[in-house]
Structure formats: structure tokens, C-alpha cells
Amino acid sequence: MLQSKGIISYQLIPIEKLKVDLMKIEASLNFLNNLKTYYTNDWIIFSSAENIRIGISTTGIVDISIYIELTRVKEIILLLYKLTTKIISKLHLDSRFFIELCITGSDSIGLEPLIKQELGFNELKEISFNFDYTAKVLILKNKNEYTILVRGIDDVTKVLQVYSFIINGKISDVKNYPITEINITTAQTLTKKILLEV
Amino acid sequence: MSSKIRQIIDIIKKEYPSISKSELEDMIGNDIEKNLEKYRTNIELLQLQNTQVSTGKRFRKNIHRHKLGIESSKQEVISQLESAREDCIKKGQLDHAENLTKDIGKIEDTSGRYKVALLDSDTHMARILEEEEAESNKKNRTIQDLKRLLDASK
């Protein structure tokens, strides 16, 4: 389990090509009016004082990132799922969406030993899995901080299941967990890439 | 059988001398059986409360008893501090963990400044608990904010 404070980033990525007019977003999302709003070239960002950041891109990506104690992760992810779904509905974004969940925090109860045990490696640097019809999983390590990224699923309960597999060291269960009928590897080769610390 | 139950049986027997001890025990046993679910719930609640009381709070309770003149065992105090230190390390609170290590060292030291060392470690623990509570409140506020946004979006 990732402990202490960390970042949870929940993104909805459209499968179809979308083009979003950023100037029309503020009017459509008037429930975000109390948040501070700013623009970059490709994003509109709504930001609250309590570590909540909501971003919508010109390509229709909806991202909510928060900096928070990494307990009650399931409850938080479900809230983020509901909020992002609401935003897509209000913006009338017509596409199916993949979920990308990215959680960064420090490891306190032996995530790394579990993964090492499962995969038989001496050191963890980066692991990624790309399998047909399953989630893309990426685990990165930087000193004592870990980033777990799960992408390619369009069902939040399955995202939570994959995340649960990872933090319990059951990486191989991710391989056998079908998540969508959409083939997410059309642009990817069916490879397992693992980098060891040299 | 616990002394409390024995006490209750003795009181009832004094009031009703004709009733036998085994009859009384049966009545008590039957009553417990009838209310088993209630006992199970109470036990679970009690266990939940015990796990929720952090090591830090138990330590501070110990120090408070010490201030009231009820001595606690040195080993118990050290064990609580070690447990709190482990929690701090797990949460990445390395500064707090370092302070607790120093406190443990001072308490283990036999040069006679045990009581001062206890009070110092109590101050550190109070600071840790205050920070934990502030973080917990902040996390709750963030979750409340998310919920508020969700409600406002309807």
C-alpha cells in the first residue's frame, strides 16, 4: 500500500478524436465557478485551495488530480469517477473513454518486495505490461516514491481491482484480468518491458 | 469464571438462598446465549475502538497516569515509543522518527533522568498527534470539497 501523502490523478482519455472549445467550458461547467480558473495553450484548469485540480484539454481529456493522504483510496477514486463522468456529460463529449489512474506515494509496507518476489528481480526501476485486452500497468520507482499507473480500462470497478492486484503484489493476476473488448494494443506491440537498475 | 460474575451469583444467592449455584449459572448462560448477537456486536465495537486508539494516544495516556503518580513500566513505555516510531517511518515522517529514537535512548539511559525523558517524549508525541489530526482534517476537507462539487454538478 502507498502511504502518507501523495498524488491521485484520475484521467478520462477519449478513444475517438475530439476537439473541444475551451472558451465554452466555463459556461458549461458553471458549478466550478468558485474555483480559480486559468488557461494554458491546450488546457483549462480549475484549481481549489484544498489541493484539487481539474483540467480539460482541447482534445477532450478530463483530468482531476488531488494531493491527499493515501488512505480511503477507493472512496476517493469513486468520487473522482463520478465527477469526471459528470463533466463529460455536461460537455457532451461524444466518445468512449479510457480511464488512466495514476497514484504516486511512498511505499511503507513492502510493495517493492512483493513485486520483486512475484517477478524475481533484484531491483525495481520500471515495470510495464501491455497485453491484449488488459490494462497497461506501469510501476515506477524514484528513491522511496512509487508511481502506479493503470490505463486502458473503461470501467472504474475494474480499475480498482487492478490497483488492488498491484498493491497486493499480484502482478500476474493483472495479465489474466480482461477489462474491455476494445483492443488497446493496436498501436502497441505485445511486449513485456522490464528495466532493471544497473 | 470471572470474579464479577461470581460476585453477582453470590449477591443473588444471599437474596435467594434456596437457588443452587448450577441453576444460577444456567440462567446466566441462557441469557448470554439469547443475546449472543448483542455480545458479538459489542465485542467487535470494542475491538474496533481499541485498534483505532493509536499508539501515540496510548502512550500519552500512560504518561498522564505517570503524572498522577501511577508508575508505568519502563519496558511498556519503550515498547509504545518503538511502535510509534515504526508508524512514523511507515508514513515517511523521518524527523519525528528520529526524535522518538532519541527519546527512547534517553529513557533507556540509566543515569536517573528517566522522568524528564518521559515528559520530553510526551511533548514530541503531542506534536505528532496534532499534525496527524490536522492532516486528517485536511483530508476530510478535500473529500468534502469533492462531494460538494459533485452535488453542485447535479
PDB file of N, CA and C in Angstrom, chain A residues 3-5 31-32 50 52 68-69 71-72 75 79 82-83 86 90 108, chain B residues 90-92 135 138-143 145-147 149-150 152-154:
ATOM      1  N   GLN A   3       1.565   4.903   1.231  1.00  0.00           N
ATOM      2  CA  GLN A   3       1.156   5.589   2.450  1.00  0.00           C
ATOM      3  C   GLN A   3       1.492   7.063   2.385  1.00  0.00           C
ATOM      4  N   SER A   4       1.206   7.717   3.470  1.00  0.00           N
ATOM      5  CA  SER A   4       1.481   9.142   3.658  1.00  0.00           C
ATOM      6  C   SER A   4       0.745   9.937   2.588  1.00  0.00           C
ATOM      7  N   LYS A   5       1.211  11.137   2.341  1.00  0.00           N
ATOM      8  CA  LYS A   5       0.510  11.973   1.362  1.00  0.00           C
ATOM      9  C   LYS A   5       1.065  11.682  -0.014  1.00  0.00           C
ATOM     10  N   PHE A  31     -20.731  24.948 -12.254  1.00  0.00           N
ATOM     11  CA  PHE A  31     -20.586  24.504 -10.860  1.00  0.00           C
ATOM     12  C   PHE A  31     -19.132  24.595 -10.395  1.00  0.00           C
ATOM     13  N   LEU A  32     -18.221  24.858 -11.341  1.00  0.00           N
ATOM     14  CA  LEU A  32     -16.813  25.029 -10.968  1.00  0.00           C
ATOM     15  C   LEU A  32     -16.443  26.504 -10.840  1.00  0.00           C
ATOM     16  N   GLU A  50      -7.832  23.560  -1.689  1.00  0.00           N
ATOM     17  CA  GLU A  50      -7.645  22.297  -0.964  1.00  0.00           C
ATOM     18  C   GLU A  50      -7.068  21.222  -1.863  1.00  0.00           C
ATOM     19  N   ILE A  52      -7.158  20.428  -5.011  1.00  0.00           N
ATOM     20  CA  ILE A  52      -7.916  19.795  -6.099  1.00  0.00           C
ATOM     21  C   ILE A  52      -7.635  20.561  -7.383  1.00  0.00           C
ATOM     22  N   ILE A  68      -3.273  14.275  -1.429  1.00  0.00           N
ATOM     23  CA  ILE A  68      -4.091  13.861  -0.278  1.00  0.00           C
ATOM     24  C   ILE A  68      -3.438  12.685   0.434  1.00  0.00           C
ATOM     25  N   GLU A  69      -3.808  12.460   1.689  1.00  0.00           N
ATOM     26  CA  GLU A  69      -3.369  11.244   2.407  1.00  0.00           C
ATOM     27  C   GLU A  69      -3.899  10.025   1.658  1.00  0.00           C
ATOM     28  N   THR A  71      -5.067   7.200   2.161  1.00  0.00           N
ATOM     29  CA  THR A  71      -5.940   6.198   2.780  1.00  0.00           C
ATOM     30  C   THR A  71      -7.321   6.415   2.163  1.00  0.00           C
ATOM     31  N   ARG A  72      -8.168   5.458   2.266  1.00  0.00           N
ATOM     32  CA  ARG A  72      -9.503   5.566   1.652  1.00  0.00           C
ATOM     33  C   ARG A  72      -9.405   5.835   0.150  1.00  0.00           C
ATOM     34  N   GLU A  75     -12.605   5.108  -1.944  1.00  0.00           N
ATOM     35  CA  GLU A  75     -13.656   6.133  -1.802  1.00  0.00           C
ATOM     36  C   GLU A  75     -13.336   7.348  -2.667  1.00  0.00           C
ATOM     37  N   LEU A  79     -15.293   8.894  -6.095  1.00  0.00           N
ATOM     38  CA  LEU A  79     -15.734  10.295  -6.194  1.00  0.00           C
ATOM     39  C   LEU A  79     -15.192  10.923  -7.477  1.00  0.00           C
ATOM     40  N   LYS A  82     -17.115   9.727 -10.492  1.00  0.00           N
ATOM     41  CA  LYS A  82     -18.441  10.362 -10.642  1.00  0.00           C
ATOM     42  C   LYS A  82     -18.297  11.777 -11.183  1.00  0.00           C
ATOM     43  N   LEU A  83     -17.296  12.489 -10.655  1.00  0.00           N
ATOM     44  CA  LEU A  83     -17.131  13.890 -11.055  1.00  0.00           C
ATOM     45  C   LEU A  83     -16.698  13.999 -12.526  1.00  0.00           C
ATOM     46  N   LYS A  86     -19.562  13.240 -14.788  1.00  0.00           N
ATOM     47  CA  LYS A  86     -20.491  14.372 -14.827  1.00  0.00           C
ATOM     48  C   LYS A  86     -19.986  15.457 -15.785  1.00  0.00           C
ATOM     49  N   LYS A  90     -21.814  16.929 -19.119  1.00  0.00           N
ATOM     50  CA  LYS A  90     -22.162  18.363 -19.274  1.00  0.00           C
ATOM     51  C   LYS A  90     -21.502  18.966 -20.503  1.00  0.00           C
ATOM     52  N   SER A 108       5.313   1.956   2.124  1.00  0.00           N
ATOM     53  CA  SER A 108       5.642   1.729   3.516  1.00  0.00           C
ATOM     54  C   SER A 108       5.466   0.277   3.945  1.00  0.00           C
TER      55      SER A 108
ATOM     56  N   LYS B  90       6.875   4.400   8.591  1.00  0.00           N
ATOM     57  CA  LYS B  90       5.964   3.932   7.538  1.00  0.00           C
ATOM     58  C   LYS B  90       5.311   5.111   6.818  1.00  0.00           C
ATOM     59  N   LYS B  91       5.036   6.175   7.585  1.00  0.00           N
ATOM     60  CA  LYS B  91       4.350   7.333   6.979  1.00  0.00           C
ATOM     61  C   LYS B  91       5.348   8.300   6.373  1.00  0.00           C
ATOM     62  N   GLY B  92       6.629   7.977   6.431  1.00  0.00           N
ATOM     63  CA  GLY B  92       7.635   8.876   5.869  1.00  0.00           C
ATOM     64  C   GLY B  92       7.938  10.071   6.751  1.00  0.00           C
ATOM     65  N   GLU B 135      -3.792  16.816   9.502  1.00  0.00           N
ATOM     66  CA  GLU B 135      -3.787  16.162   8.195  1.00  0.00           C
ATOM     67  C   GLU B 135      -5.099  15.451   7.931  1.00  0.00           C
ATOM     68  N   LYS B 138      -7.646  17.922   7.093  1.00  0.00           N
ATOM     69  CA  LYS B 138      -7.424  18.453   5.742  1.00  0.00           C
ATOM     70  C   LYS B 138      -7.898  17.441   4.699  1.00  0.00           C
ATOM     71  N   LYS B 139      -7.574  16.173   4.937  1.00  0.00           N
ATOM     72  CA  LYS B 139      -8.009  15.134   4.003  1.00  0.00           C
ATOM     73  C   LYS B 139      -9.531  15.092   3.968  1.00  0.00           C
ATOM     74  N   ASN B 140     -10.140  15.175   5.137  1.00  0.00           N
ATOM     75  CA  ASN B 140     -11.605  15.154   5.177  1.00  0.00           C
ATOM     76  C   ASN B 140     -12.179  16.346   4.441  1.00  0.00           C
ATOM     77  N   ARG B 141     -11.490  17.500   4.557  1.00  0.00           N
ATOM     78  CA  ARG B 141     -11.977  18.703   3.859  1.00  0.00           C
ATOM     79  C   ARG B 141     -11.890  18.505   2.360  1.00  0.00           C
ATOM     80  N   THR B 142     -10.808  17.879   1.901  1.00  0.00           N
ATOM     81  CA  THR B 142     -10.654  17.654   0.456  1.00  0.00           C
ATOM     82  C   THR B 142     -11.763  16.744  -0.042  1.00  0.00           C
ATOM     83  N   ILE B 143     -12.033  15.692   0.715  1.00  0.00           N
ATOM     84  CA  ILE B 143     -13.102  14.773   0.317  1.00  0.00           C
ATOM     85  C   ILE B 143     -14.449  15.492   0.359  1.00  0.00           C
ATOM     86  N   ASP B 145     -14.916  18.636  -0.132  1.00  0.00           N
ATOM     87  CA  ASP B 145     -14.940  19.538  -1.297  1.00  0.00           C
ATOM     88  C   ASP B 145     -15.317  18.783  -2.566  1.00  0.00           C
ATOM     89  N   LEU B 146     -14.765  17.589  -2.718  1.00  0.00           N
ATOM     90  CA  LEU B 146     -15.107  16.784  -3.905  1.00  0.00           C
ATOM     91  C   LEU B 146     -16.596  16.468  -3.905  1.00  0.00           C
ATOM     92  N   LYS B 147     -17.112  16.114  -2.739  1.00  0.00           N
ATOM     93  CA  LYS B 147     -18.540  15.784  -2.627  1.00  0.00           C
ATOM     94  C   LYS B 147     -19.397  17.009  -2.930  1.00  0.00           C
ATOM     95  N   LEU B 149     -18.594  19.525  -4.866  1.00  0.00           N
ATOM     96  CA  LEU B 149     -18.559  19.764  -6.323  1.00  0.00           C
ATOM     97  C   LEU B 149     -19.520  18.827  -7.035  1.00  0.00           C
ATOM     98  N   LEU B 150     -19.528  17.583  -6.577  1.00  0.00           N
ATOM     99  CA  LEU B 150     -20.409  16.592  -7.194  1.00  0.00           C
ATOM    100  C   LEU B 150     -21.876  16.981  -6.999  1.00  0.00           C
ATOM    101  N   ALA B 152     -23.008  19.978  -6.488  1.00  0.00           N
ATOM    102  CA  ALA B 152     -23.273  21.211  -7.253  1.00  0.00           C
ATOM    103  C   ALA B 152     -23.438  20.913  -8.751  1.00  0.00           C
ATOM    104  N   SER B 153     -22.885  19.789  -9.195  1.00  0.00           N
ATOM    105  CA  SER B 153     -22.937  19.490 -10.633  1.00  0.00           C
ATOM    106  C   SER B 153     -24.289  18.905 -11.043  1.00  0.00           C
ATOM    107  N   LYS B 154     -25.148  18.576 -10.065  1.00  0.00           N
ATOM    108  CA  LYS B 154     -26.413  17.918 -10.402  1.00  0.00           C
ATOM    109  C   LYS B 154     -27.444  18.901 -10.932  1.00  0.00           C
TER     110      LYS B 154
END
